[in-house]
C-alpha cells in the first residue's frame, strides 16, 4: 500500500544487452525488477552486437516497463519520478531507454532524472544492505568498467583508479573465448575454475607504475593466449580448468590487493563490490576472507543485482531526486559519460 509521502521511482536501463525496468520505493525497497536479457541472441556472435541490441530494446522496452508497474502493483500515476540510465554504454541502446523515459515523463508531467550507469551499480548495494551508508570504498567490476571509487556521500564519488586497458569482465570474456567456453565467459570461468588448480600456471599480476589503484588486464590476457599457443606448438594438451582457475586467481589477487590498499588508506572499514564480475564466487570468497581478517565490513549485492538491472538505477535515481537533481527533455545518451559528471 502506497502512502502519500512514499517516493516511488520508475527506473529504466538499456545501456547494453539487458532491457530492464523497476519500481523502487523510498530508495531501498525494490517493488519490482524486470530484466529481459538478450544474451542468447548475442551468444552466436561471441559478444554484443550494438545494432541488434538497439533493435531488441525497441521491441521490448514498453512491455518491460508495463510489467515492472504491474509486478509492483502500482499505476503510472502513483509514480513520483522516472529515472533512466543515460550513459555510459552503447549509444543506440541507451537512446531507447532515454527516449522511453522522456516520453513517459512528458506524457505524465513527472520529473525525469538521468542516472550514471556506474552510479547505479554502486547503488545496488543499498537495496539489500539497509544499514550501508557512505562513506565507503567500492570496487566496480563489470564487462565495460573496472573502477575503484570512494563513495563520499550519495552521488558523490572520488575515482581512485580504473583500468588502463581491458575491463575485468572483458578479460574474463576474452579468455573464456580463447579456451572455447563461449559468451559470456565470466560465469563459465567461475564454474570451470572450481575443478582446476589456481596455482597450476603462473600468470602475471600487473601493476601500473606510479598508480597503485589503476589496473591493467591486457598483459594477463596476452599471457594466457601465449600460454595456449605455446602448448599447442609443443603438442601439450591444455587443462582448461587449470587455465581458468589460474587466470581467475591472477585477476582476483590484483583486485583484492588494490581494493584493500584503498580501504586501509581511507580508513572507512567499509567496502563494497558491484558489477557483473562481483557475482564471481571466488572473488566474493577472497574478499570475504581478507575483510574478515582486517575487520572490514564487506558488502555485495545478490547476483541478480550485480548484473545490469533497473532497480539499481531506481535507487541511484532516488538519491539524486531527493537532492533536487532533475533532467530536461533535452536529456541525451552520453556513451562515454564519466562518473560524477552531469
Ligand atoms: O555489469 P554487467 O552485467 O554489464 C556491464 O555493465 O558490463 O557485467 C557483465 C560482465 C561480463 O563480462 C560477464 O562475463 C561478467 O560480468 N560476469 C562474471 C560473472 N558473471 C558475470 N565474471 C566473472 N564471474 C562471474 N560469475
Ligand atoms: Zn553494467
Coordinates of C-alpha atoms in Angstrom, one line a residue, residues 51-254:
X51 CA 22.7 -2.7 -33.8
X52 CA 20.9 -5.9 -32.7
X53 CA 20.9 -4.7 -29.1
X54 CA 19.2 -1.4 -30.1
X55 CA 16.5 -3.2 -32.1
X56 CA 15.7 -5.7 -29.4
X57 CA 15.5 -2.9 -26.8
X58 CA 12.9 -1.2 -29.0
X59 CA 10.9 -4.4 -29.3
X60 CA 10.9 -5.0 -25.5
X61 CA 11.0 -1.7 -23.7
X62 CA 7.3 -0.9 -23.4
X63 CA 6.4 -4.4 -22.4
X64 CA 9.2 -4.5 -19.7
X65 CA 8.1 -1.1 -18.3
X66 CA 4.5 -2.3 -18.2
X67 CA 5.5 -5.5 -16.5
X68 CA 7.5 -3.6 -13.9
X69 CA 4.5 -1.5 -13.0
X70 CA 2.1 -4.5 -12.8
X71 CA 4.6 -6.5 -10.7
X72 CA 5.0 -3.6 -8.3
X73 CA 1.2 -3.3 -8.1
X74 CA 1.2 0.4 -9.0
X75 CA -0.2 2.6 -11.7
X76 CA 1.8 5.2 -13.6
X77 CA 0.0 7.9 -11.7
X78 CA 1.4 6.6 -8.4
X79 CA 5.0 7.1 -9.6
X80 CA 6.9 10.1 -8.2
X81 CA 9.7 10.3 -10.8
X82 CA 11.3 8.5 -13.7
X83 CA 15.0 7.6 -13.6
X84 CA 16.9 6.4 -16.6
X85 CA 20.5 5.4 -17.5
X86 CA 21.8 7.9 -19.9
X87 CA 25.5 6.8 -20.0
X88 CA 28.0 5.2 -20.3
X89 CA 27.0 2.5 -22.7
X90 CA 26.2 1.8 -26.3
X91 CA 24.7 4.9 -27.8
X92 CA 21.9 3.2 -29.8
X93 CA 21.0 1.1 -26.8
X94 CA 21.0 4.0 -24.3
X95 CA 18.8 6.0 -26.7
X96 CA 15.9 3.5 -26.4
X97 CA 15.7 3.8 -22.7
X98 CA 16.2 7.6 -22.6
X99 CA 13.5 8.1 -25.3
X100 CA 11.1 5.9 -23.4
X101 CA 11.7 7.6 -20.1
X102 CA 11.4 11.1 -21.7
X103 CA 8.2 10.1 -23.3
X104 CA 6.7 8.9 -20.0
X105 CA 7.9 12.0 -18.2
X106 CA 6.4 14.3 -20.9
X107 CA 3.1 12.5 -21.0
X108 CA 2.6 12.4 -17.2
X109 CA 4.4 15.6 -16.2
X110 CA 6.5 13.6 -13.7
X111 CA 10.1 14.6 -13.2
X112 CA 12.9 12.9 -15.2
X113 CA 16.3 12.0 -13.7
X114 CA 19.3 10.9 -15.8
X115 CA 21.4 8.4 -14.0
X116 CA 25.0 7.3 -14.5
X117 CA 25.2 3.5 -15.1
X118 CA 28.2 3.0 -12.7
X119 CA 26.4 5.0 -10.0
X120 CA 23.6 2.5 -10.5
X121 CA 25.9 -0.5 -10.0
X122 CA 27.3 1.1 -6.8
X123 CA 23.8 1.9 -5.5
X124 CA 22.8 -1.8 -6.0
X125 CA 24.5 -2.3 -2.6
X126 CA 21.9 -0.1 -0.8
X127 CA 19.0 -2.3 -1.8
X128 CA 19.8 -5.4 0.4
X129 CA 22.2 -3.8 2.9
X130 CA 19.8 -1.4 4.6
X131 CA 22.4 -0.3 7.1
X132 CA 25.1 0.6 4.5
X133 CA 25.7 4.3 4.2
X134 CA 28.5 6.4 2.7
X135 CA 31.4 6.9 3.1
X136 CA 32.9 3.6 1.9
X137 CA 35.2 2.2 -0.8
X138 CA 33.6 0.4 -3.8
X139 CA 35.1 -1.7 -6.5
X140 CA 33.1 -1.7 -9.6
X141 CA 33.9 -4.7 -11.9
X142 CA 31.8 -5.2 -15.0
X143 CA 32.1 -6.1 -18.6
X144 CA 32.9 -2.5 -19.5
X145 CA 34.3 -1.0 -16.3
X146 CA 36.9 -1.5 -13.6
X147 CA 36.7 1.4 -11.2
X148 CA 38.0 1.8 -7.6
X149 CA 35.9 4.5 -6.1
X150 CA 35.4 6.3 -2.8
X151 CA 31.7 6.9 -2.2
X152 CA 31.9 10.1 -0.1
X153 CA 28.2 10.6 0.0
X154 CA 25.1 9.6 -2.0
X155 CA 26.0 10.6 -5.6
X156 CA 29.4 12.0 -4.6
X157 CA 32.4 10.0 -5.8
X158 CA 36.1 10.2 -5.9
X159 CA 37.6 7.9 -8.5
X160 CA 40.8 6.4 -7.2
X161 CA 41.7 4.2 -10.1
X162 CA 40.4 2.4 -13.2
X163 CA 41.7 0.1 -15.8
X164 CA 44.2 1.3 -18.4
X165 CA 43.0 -1.2 -21.0
X166 CA 40.6 -4.2 -20.7
X167 CA 37.9 -4.2 -18.0
X168 CA 37.9 -7.2 -15.6
X169 CA 34.8 -8.7 -17.2
X170 CA 36.2 -8.2 -20.7
X171 CA 39.3 -10.2 -19.7
X172 CA 37.1 -13.0 -18.4
X173 CA 35.1 -13.0 -21.7
X174 CA 38.2 -12.9 -23.9
X175 CA 40.0 -15.7 -22.0
X176 CA 36.8 -17.8 -22.0
X177 CA 36.5 -17.4 -25.7
X178 CA 40.2 -18.4 -26.2
X179 CA 39.6 -21.7 -24.3
X180 CA 36.4 -22.3 -26.1
X181 CA 33.8 -21.6 -23.4
X182 CA 31.7 -19.1 -25.3
X183 CA 30.0 -15.9 -24.3
X184 CA 29.5 -14.5 -21.7
X185 CA 32.7 -16.0 -20.3
X186 CA 32.7 -14.8 -16.7
X187 CA 30.1 -17.3 -15.2
X188 CA 31.7 -20.2 -17.3
X189 CA 35.2 -19.5 -16.0
X190 CA 33.8 -19.1 -12.5
X191 CA 32.2 -22.6 -12.7
X192 CA 35.1 -24.4 -14.5
X193 CA 37.7 -22.9 -12.1
X194 CA 36.2 -25.0 -9.3
X195 CA 37.6 -28.1 -11.0
X196 CA 41.0 -26.5 -11.6
X197 CA 44.2 -25.7 -9.7
X198 CA 44.7 -21.9 -9.3
X199 CA 48.5 -22.5 -8.7
X200 CA 48.9 -24.6 -11.8
X201 CA 50.1 -21.9 -14.2
X202 CA 51.9 -18.7 -13.1
X203 CA 50.2 -15.7 -14.8
X204 CA 51.4 -12.1 -14.2
X205 CA 49.8 -9.8 -11.6
X206 CA 50.1 -6.4 -13.4
X207 CA 50.8 -3.2 -11.6
X208 CA 50.7 0.2 -13.2
X209 CA 53.8 2.3 -12.4
X210 CA 53.0 5.2 -10.1
X211 CA 49.3 4.4 -10.0
X212 CA 48.6 2.0 -7.1
X213 CA 44.9 2.0 -7.7
X214 CA 44.9 1.5 -11.5
X215 CA 44.5 -1.8 -13.2
X216 CA 45.8 -3.4 -16.4
X217 CA 44.4 -6.7 -17.6
X218 CA 45.6 -6.8 -21.3
X219 CA 49.0 -8.2 -20.3
X220 CA 47.4 -11.0 -18.4
X221 CA 45.1 -11.8 -21.3
X222 CA 48.1 -11.9 -23.6
X223 CA 50.0 -14.2 -21.2
X224 CA 47.1 -16.6 -21.3
X225 CA 47.0 -16.5 -25.1
X226 CA 50.7 -17.1 -25.3
X227 CA 50.5 -20.0 -22.9
X228 CA 47.7 -21.6 -25.1
X229 CA 49.8 -21.0 -28.2
X230 CA 52.9 -22.5 -26.8
X231 CA 51.1 -25.5 -25.5
X232 CA 49.6 -26.0 -29.0
X233 CA 53.0 -25.7 -30.7
X234 CA 54.5 -28.2 -28.3
X235 CA 51.6 -30.6 -28.7
X236 CA 50.8 -30.4 -25.0
X237 CA 47.1 -30.9 -24.1
X238 CA 45.6 -28.0 -22.3
X239 CA 43.9 -28.4 -18.9
X240 CA 41.1 -25.8 -19.4
X241 CA 40.1 -25.9 -15.7
X242 CA 43.7 -25.1 -14.6
X243 CA 43.9 -22.3 -17.2
X244 CA 40.6 -20.9 -16.0
X245 CA 41.5 -21.2 -12.3
X246 CA 45.0 -19.7 -12.7
X247 CA 43.7 -16.8 -14.8
X248 CA 40.9 -16.1 -12.4
X249 CA 43.2 -16.2 -9.4
X250 CA 45.5 -13.7 -11.1
X251 CA 42.6 -11.3 -11.6
X252 CA 41.3 -11.7 -8.1
X253 CA 44.7 -11.2 -6.5
X254 CA 45.1 -7.9 -8.2

